[in-house]
Tab-separated table of C-alpha atoms in Angstrom:
chain	number	residue	atom	x	y	z
A	906	MET	CA	69.456	16.982	-52.469
A	907	ASP	CA	71.087	15.843	-49.426
A	908	PRO	CA	73.606	12.860	-50.268
A	909	THR	CA	72.136	10.670	-47.658
A	910	TYR	CA	68.791	10.543	-49.667
A	911	GLY	CA	70.445	8.479	-52.278
A	912	THR	CA	72.660	6.132	-50.410
A	913	HIS	CA	71.933	2.921	-48.365
A	914	VAL	CA	72.341	4.373	-44.864
A	915	LYS	CA	73.680	1.895	-42.305
A	916	LEU	CA	71.639	2.202	-39.296
A	917	LEU	CA	71.368	0.450	-36.157
A	918	ALA	CA	67.942	-1.049	-35.793
A	919	PHE	CA	67.030	1.288	-32.805
A	920	ASP	CA	68.097	4.301	-34.995
A	921	PHE	CA	66.203	2.936	-38.063
A	922	LEU	CA	63.046	2.331	-36.016
A	923	SER	CA	62.935	5.977	-34.763
A	924	LEU	CA	62.985	7.542	-38.346
A	925	THR	CA	60.097	9.817	-38.899
A	926	GLN	CA	57.872	9.969	-42.064
A	927	LYS	CA	56.633	12.960	-43.978
A	928	SER	CA	53.636	11.366	-45.528
A	929	SER	CA	52.625	14.731	-47.562
A	930	SER	CA	55.744	14.370	-49.644
A	931	ASP	CA	55.880	12.541	-52.947
A	932	PRO	CA	57.502	10.186	-53.052
A	933	ILE	CA	57.182	9.405	-49.293
A	934	CYS	CA	60.356	10.432	-47.497
A	935	PHE	CA	61.856	9.390	-44.270
A	936	TYR	CA	63.979	11.491	-41.945
A	937	ARG	CA	66.756	10.997	-39.531
A	938	LYS	CA	67.466	14.194	-37.315
A	939	GLY	CA	66.070	16.259	-40.154
A	940	ARG	CA	67.909	14.634	-43.017
A	941	PRO	CA	66.121	12.771	-45.645
A	942	VAL	CA	66.773	8.911	-46.224
A	943	SER	CA	65.209	6.568	-48.628
A	944	ARG	CA	67.350	3.401	-48.540
A	945	ALA	CA	68.945	1.270	-45.648
A	946	GLU	CA	71.407	-1.471	-44.889
A	947	THR	CA	71.070	-3.982	-41.941
A	948	VAL	CA	73.180	-6.764	-40.648
A	949	GLY	CA	71.507	-8.931	-38.126
A	950	VAL	CA	70.325	-12.399	-37.296
A	951	VAL	CA	67.317	-13.640	-38.908
A	952	VAL	CA	64.794	-14.306	-35.998
A	953	SER	CA	61.575	-14.946	-37.726
A	954	ARG	CA	60.385	-15.844	-41.162
A	955	GLU	CA	56.981	-16.147	-42.633
A	956	ARG	CA	56.232	-17.030	-46.198
A	957	LYS	CA	53.100	-16.294	-48.011
A	958	GLY	CA	53.152	-18.513	-50.894
A	959	ASP	CA	54.490	-17.014	-54.041
A	960	LYS	CA	53.605	-13.471	-53.058
A	961	PHE	CA	56.278	-12.535	-50.280
A	962	LEU	CA	58.607	-13.355	-47.501
A	963	LYS	CA	58.394	-11.529	-44.468
A	964	PHE	CA	61.307	-11.752	-41.902
A	965	LEU	CA	62.823	-9.948	-38.860
A	966	VAL	CA	66.452	-9.086	-38.433
A	967	ASP	CA	67.659	-8.568	-34.929
A	968	ASP	CA	70.907	-6.699	-34.841
A	969	GLY	CA	70.901	-6.597	-30.923
A	970	THR	CA	69.498	-3.146	-30.755
A	971	GLY	CA	66.082	-3.833	-32.331
A	972	CYS	CA	64.320	-5.946	-34.887
A	973	ILE	CA	63.757	-4.479	-38.325
A	974	PRO	CA	60.870	-5.993	-40.310
A	975	CYS	CA	61.766	-6.918	-43.865
A	976	ILE	CA	59.596	-7.781	-46.873
A	977	LEU	CA	60.907	-9.564	-49.898
A	978	TRP	CA	58.431	-9.485	-52.688
A	979	LEU	CA	58.296	-12.674	-54.702
A	980	ASN	CA	55.265	-12.031	-57.123
A	981	HIS	CA	57.205	-10.581	-60.117
A	982	LEU	CA	55.597	-12.915	-62.611
A	983	ASN	CA	52.079	-12.181	-61.459
A	984	SER	CA	52.180	-8.607	-60.514
A	985	PRO	CA	50.810	-5.999	-63.010
A	986	TYR	CA	53.374	-3.701	-61.632
A	987	PHE	CA	55.936	-5.487	-63.733
A	988	SER	CA	53.858	-6.102	-66.850
A	989	ARG	CA	55.453	-3.437	-68.883
A	990	CYS	CA	58.769	-4.605	-68.081
A	991	ASN	CA	61.016	-6.775	-70.389
A	992	PRO	CA	59.775	-10.226	-69.629
A	993	SER	CA	63.427	-11.614	-69.522
A	994	ASP	CA	64.360	-8.898	-66.848
A	995	VAL	CA	61.465	-9.760	-64.840
A	996	ARG	CA	62.331	-13.530	-64.839
A	997	LEU	CA	65.780	-12.507	-63.713
A	998	MET	CA	64.424	-10.401	-60.867
A	999	ALA	CA	61.896	-13.221	-59.918
A	1000	ASP	CA	64.755	-15.771	-59.888
A	1001	MET	CA	66.934	-13.485	-57.790
A	1002	ALA	CA	64.222	-12.878	-55.199
A	1003	ALA	CA	63.619	-16.647	-55.136
A	1004	GLY	CA	67.271	-17.268	-54.345
A	1005	PHE	CA	67.237	-14.689	-51.641
A	1006	ALA	CA	64.155	-16.308	-49.983
A	1007	GLU	CA	65.984	-19.604	-49.806
A	1008	GLU	CA	68.969	-17.976	-48.177
A	1009	ILE	CA	66.969	-16.252	-45.372
A	1010	LYS	CA	66.847	-19.061	-42.719
A	1011	LEU	CA	66.381	-18.792	-39.031
A	1012	GLY	CA	69.541	-18.020	-37.198
A	1013	ALA	CA	71.376	-16.847	-40.510
A	1014	LEU	CA	73.377	-13.578	-40.067
A	1015	ALA	CA	72.048	-11.579	-43.060
A	1016	ARG	CA	73.053	-8.209	-44.749
A	1017	VAL	CA	69.952	-6.775	-46.221
A	1018	ARG	CA	69.637	-3.720	-48.347
A	1019	GLY	CA	66.540	-1.990	-49.699
A	1020	ARG	CA	64.011	0.826	-49.774
A	1021	ILE	CA	62.746	2.225	-46.451
A	1022	THR	CA	58.742	1.931	-46.556
A	1023	SER	CA	56.148	1.714	-43.928
A	1024	TYR	CA	53.174	-0.725	-43.587
A	1025	ARG	CA	50.277	0.096	-41.218
A	1026	GLY	CA	52.425	2.688	-39.580
A	1027	ALA	CA	55.411	0.483	-38.952
A	1028	LEU	CA	58.810	1.105	-40.569
A	1029	GLN	CA	60.340	-1.797	-42.782
A	1030	ILE	CA	62.877	-2.527	-45.382
A	1031	THR	CA	61.429	-3.476	-48.888
A	1032	VAL	CA	64.213	-5.686	-49.800
A	1033	SER	CA	66.326	-5.555	-52.929
A	1034	ASP	CA	69.646	-7.365	-51.863
A	1035	VAL	CA	70.355	-10.114	-49.367
A	1036	PHE	CA	73.819	-11.484	-48.539
A	1037	VAL	CA	74.223	-14.210	-45.879
A	1038	GLU	CA	77.453	-13.347	-43.962
A	1039	ARG	CA	80.098	-16.150	-43.305
A	1040	ASP	CA	82.602	-13.995	-41.463
A	1041	PRO	CA	82.002	-14.549	-37.672
A	1042	ASN	CA	83.019	-10.941	-37.183
A	1043	ALA	CA	80.553	-9.379	-39.677
A	1044	GLN	CA	78.174	-8.310	-37.012
A	1045	ILE	CA	80.889	-6.395	-35.136
A	1046	SER	CA	82.172	-4.758	-38.169
A	1047	TYR	CA	78.579	-3.342	-38.828
A	1048	TRP	CA	78.088	-2.145	-35.488
A	1049	LEU	CA	81.396	-0.217	-35.641
A	1050	ASP	CA	80.700	1.064	-39.116
A	1051	SER	CA	77.127	2.208	-38.183
A	1052	ILE	CA	78.323	4.178	-35.096
A	1053	ARG	CA	81.309	5.876	-37.043
A	1054	LEU	CA	78.844	6.683	-39.840
A	1055	ALA	CA	76.362	8.169	-37.507
A	1056	VAL	CA	79.003	10.302	-35.563
A	1057	ASN	CA	81.038	11.347	-38.483
A	1058	CYS	CA	78.546	11.506	-41.321
A	1059	TYR	CA	74.744	11.122	-40.726
A	1060	ASN	CA	74.837	13.365	-37.619
A	1061	VAL	CA	76.956	16.186	-39.427
A	1062	LEU	CA	74.729	18.476	-41.583
A	1063	PRO	CA	76.254	19.193	-45.061
A	1064	SER	CA	77.203	22.671	-45.586
A	1065	PRO	CA	75.053	24.876	-47.951
A	1066	ASN	CA	78.165	25.226	-50.176
A	1067	PHE	CA	78.508	21.424	-50.419
A	1068	LEU	CA	74.814	20.992	-51.051
A	1069	LYS	CA	75.051	23.658	-54.000
A	1070	HIS	CA	78.067	22.043	-55.500
A	1071	HIS	CA	76.536	18.600	-55.328
A	1072	HIS	CA	73.302	19.858	-57.058
A	1073	GLN	CA	75.352	21.640	-59.782
A	1074	GLN	CA	77.246	18.208	-60.394
A	1075	ASN	CA	73.907	16.371	-60.483
A	1076	HIS	CA	72.605	18.929	-62.935
A	1077	LYS	CA	75.781	18.617	-65.291
A	1078	ARG	CA	75.083	14.782	-65.378
B	221	MET	CA	55.114	-16.846	-33.054
B	222	ALA	CA	53.852	-13.525	-34.442
B	223	SER	CA	56.833	-11.613	-35.571
B	224	SER	CA	55.547	-8.333	-33.677
B	225	SER	CA	55.721	-10.075	-30.375
B	226	ILE	CA	59.428	-10.999	-31.138
B	227	LYS	CA	61.747	-8.802	-28.929
B	228	PRO	CA	65.440	-8.064	-29.716
B	229	GLY	CA	67.796	-10.175	-27.888
B	230	ILE	CA	69.750	-7.781	-25.719
B	231	LEU	CA	73.424	-8.085	-25.998
B	232	VAL	CA	75.024	-9.380	-22.867
B	233	SER	CA	78.105	-11.289	-21.685
B	234	LEU	CA	77.740	-14.218	-19.338
B	235	GLN	CA	79.410	-11.913	-16.656
B	236	ASP	CA	76.397	-9.663	-16.846
B	237	LEU	CA	74.027	-12.378	-15.699
B	238	TYR	CA	74.076	-12.573	-11.898
B	239	PRO	CA	71.011	-12.274	-9.734
B	240	SER	CA	71.154	-8.597	-8.902
B	241	SER	CA	71.847	-7.666	-12.626
B	242	PRO	CA	69.433	-5.595	-14.559
B	243	PHE	CA	69.537	-8.225	-17.241
B	244	PHE	CA	68.730	-11.133	-15.002
B	245	LYS	CA	64.858	-11.084	-15.343
B	246	GLN	CA	62.392	-13.655	-16.025
B	247	GLY	CA	61.536	-13.724	-19.715
B	248	ALA	CA	64.269	-11.277	-20.732
B	249	SER	CA	65.153	-11.622	-24.233
B	250	LEU	CA	68.942	-11.827	-24.751
B	251	ARG	CA	71.710	-12.636	-27.028
B	252	VAL	CA	74.465	-14.515	-25.347
B	253	THR	CA	77.825	-15.972	-26.541
B	254	GLY	CA	80.105	-18.731	-25.156
B	255	LYS	CA	82.009	-21.776	-25.680
B	256	LEU	CA	80.144	-25.157	-25.686
B	257	GLN	CA	81.284	-27.104	-22.794
B	258	GLU	CA	78.573	-29.782	-22.285
B	259	TYR	CA	75.595	-30.935	-24.460
B	260	SER	CA	73.010	-33.525	-23.644
B	261	VAL	CA	71.398	-34.685	-26.869
B	262	GLU	CA	68.389	-36.445	-24.644
B	263	ALA	CA	67.737	-33.406	-22.509
B	264	ALA	CA	68.611	-31.051	-25.286
B	265	ILE	CA	70.483	-28.847	-22.760
B	266	ALA	CA	73.704	-27.261	-23.576
B	267	VAL	CA	76.096	-25.376	-21.373
B	268	ILE	CA	78.260	-22.479	-22.669
B	269	VAL	CA	80.960	-20.940	-20.707
B	270	ASP	CA	82.920	-17.624	-20.707
B	271	GLY	CA	85.951	-17.412	-18.325
B	272	SER	CA	84.390	-18.711	-15.067
B	273	CYS	CA	80.710	-17.897	-15.959
B	274	ARG	CA	78.435	-20.600	-17.473
B	275	LEU	CA	74.881	-20.705	-18.647
B	276	LYS	CA	72.546	-23.449	-19.444
B	277	ILE	CA	70.855	-23.462	-22.932
B	278	ASP	CA	67.552	-25.186	-23.763
B	279	THR	CA	68.013	-26.065	-27.514
B	280	ARG	CA	64.897	-28.204	-28.003
B	281	HIS	CA	63.465	-25.313	-30.585
B	282	LEU	CA	66.610	-25.365	-32.544
B	283	ARG	CA	66.820	-27.069	-36.034
B	284	ASP	CA	69.740	-27.704	-38.252
B	285	LEU	CA	72.395	-26.567	-35.701
B	286	ASN	CA	75.223	-28.979	-35.393
B	287	LEU	CA	76.617	-28.513	-31.701
B	288	ARG	CA	80.294	-29.369	-31.328
B	289	ILE	CA	81.973	-29.323	-27.721
B	290	GLY	CA	84.639	-26.576	-27.773
B	291	SER	CA	83.046	-24.472	-30.608
B	292	ILE	CA	81.819	-21.030	-29.822
B	293	TYR	CA	78.197	-20.298	-30.298
B	294	GLN	CA	75.816	-17.551	-30.019
B	295	PHE	CA	72.152	-17.843	-28.937
B	296	ILE	CA	68.964	-15.828	-28.986
B	297	GLY	CA	66.100	-16.572	-26.629
B	298	GLU	CA	64.352	-15.855	-23.334
B	299	LEU	CA	65.748	-16.226	-19.809
B	300	LEU	CA	63.817	-18.582	-17.547
B	301	ILE	CA	64.868	-18.396	-13.662
B	302	GLN	CA	64.173	-21.340	-11.787
B	303	SER	CA	63.185	-21.663	-8.223
B	304	ASN	CA	66.782	-22.248	-7.229
B	305	ASN	CA	67.708	-18.767	-8.947
B	306	GLU	CA	69.566	-20.954	-11.668
B	307	ALA	CA	68.874	-19.504	-15.323
B	308	ILE	CA	68.467	-21.140	-18.400
B	309	LEU	CA	68.115	-19.759	-21.685
B	310	GLU	CA	65.403	-20.909	-23.875
B	311	ALA	CA	67.014	-20.474	-27.224
B	312	ARG	CA	64.918	-19.394	-30.334
B	313	VAL	CA	67.873	-19.365	-32.838
B	314	GLY	CA	71.608	-20.231	-32.582
B	315	ARG	CA	74.662	-20.141	-34.761
B	316	ASN	CA	78.319	-21.171	-34.640
B	317	VAL	CA	80.643	-18.240	-34.325
B	318	ASP	CA	84.137	-19.973	-34.268
B	319	GLY	CA	86.714	-17.406	-35.257
B	320	MET	CA	84.849	-14.469	-33.532
B	321	ASP	CA	87.111	-12.019	-31.959
B	322	LEU	CA	85.541	-12.123	-28.443
B	323	ASN	CA	87.709	-9.308	-27.045
B	324	LEU	CA	86.677	-7.018	-29.820
B	325	TYR	CA	82.936	-8.298	-29.519
B	326	TYR	CA	82.783	-7.051	-25.739
B	327	GLN	CA	84.750	-3.864	-26.410
B	328	SER	CA	82.201	-3.151	-29.350
B	329	LEU	CA	79.371	-3.829	-26.763
B	330	GLN	CA	80.540	-1.076	-24.610
B	331	LEU	CA	80.828	1.396	-27.471
B	332	LEU	CA	77.228	0.206	-28.800
B	333	ARG	CA	75.624	0.747	-25.266
B	334	GLN	CA	77.431	4.152	-24.969
B	335	PHE	CA	76.341	5.182	-28.560
B	336	GLN	CA	72.731	4.077	-27.871
B	337	SER	CA	72.476	5.849	-24.505
B	338	ASN	CA	73.844	9.008	-25.962
B	339	HIS	CA	71.382	9.003	-29.018
B	340	THR	CA	68.566	8.262	-26.667
B	341	SER	CA	69.364	11.135	-24.430
B	342	ASP	CA	70.014	13.474	-27.477
B	343	GLN	CA	66.501	12.655	-28.743
B	344	ALA	CA	64.805	13.237	-25.363
B	345	THR	CA	66.464	16.845	-25.320
């Protein structure tokens, strides 16, 4: 598998919003210039937040090139999805998500990581981590990192030998 | 405000905001940065400066932002151009960015614009 699939790719919002989706695949996979991606990281200013009770928090992160919709689920304690998990783990996840929701304030510079998903045809991040940046240069570092990674890594197709070696290493594990 | 109607704040310097500039448009969503020079609590109007350029900011929609003269702030909002051609940014959000390296910020903006333009032209071909 292409290594971009398993990492949190740092994409500028305009780049993230132009990912394409192959809906026939299982699990649903997204592509950037033909390479598969499943997780993303963004850094930007929170420009809207809309909380739906204890179900979820929807918010928008503006990095200056676009706005990425993010959804943070808060329904761990009521969702049947988690009913088979260890209750103490579920409680931890619920507490962590509630803490993230408190940190997401209008105007905050947030670093958000999560799975790439789509809702009604629009790309979004299903949030797993939030970190509110205190460093005033964090946005600049993120822009420069994203450009460097796009040019030197994401735009460069791995050689067939690399993919073969990567596959063998994963197989040994 | 519905989240789908929120446009990203285009990254501009105050030097970019002159009447014939492509960014100087009624209702344009912008992200601006500058040092706070004046602030009127009654009118909720702030003035930020960068070198010899200045811009008025309407801060009445902002909450929990402590404005201090001499500090550097970044605002995102919509540009309103008044009849005398004077512009004011109606801010939606604002934050203190004291400590930001402004030279690096503006150099990064140039790189970002170039990267975005190359990427868009690559996709078009």
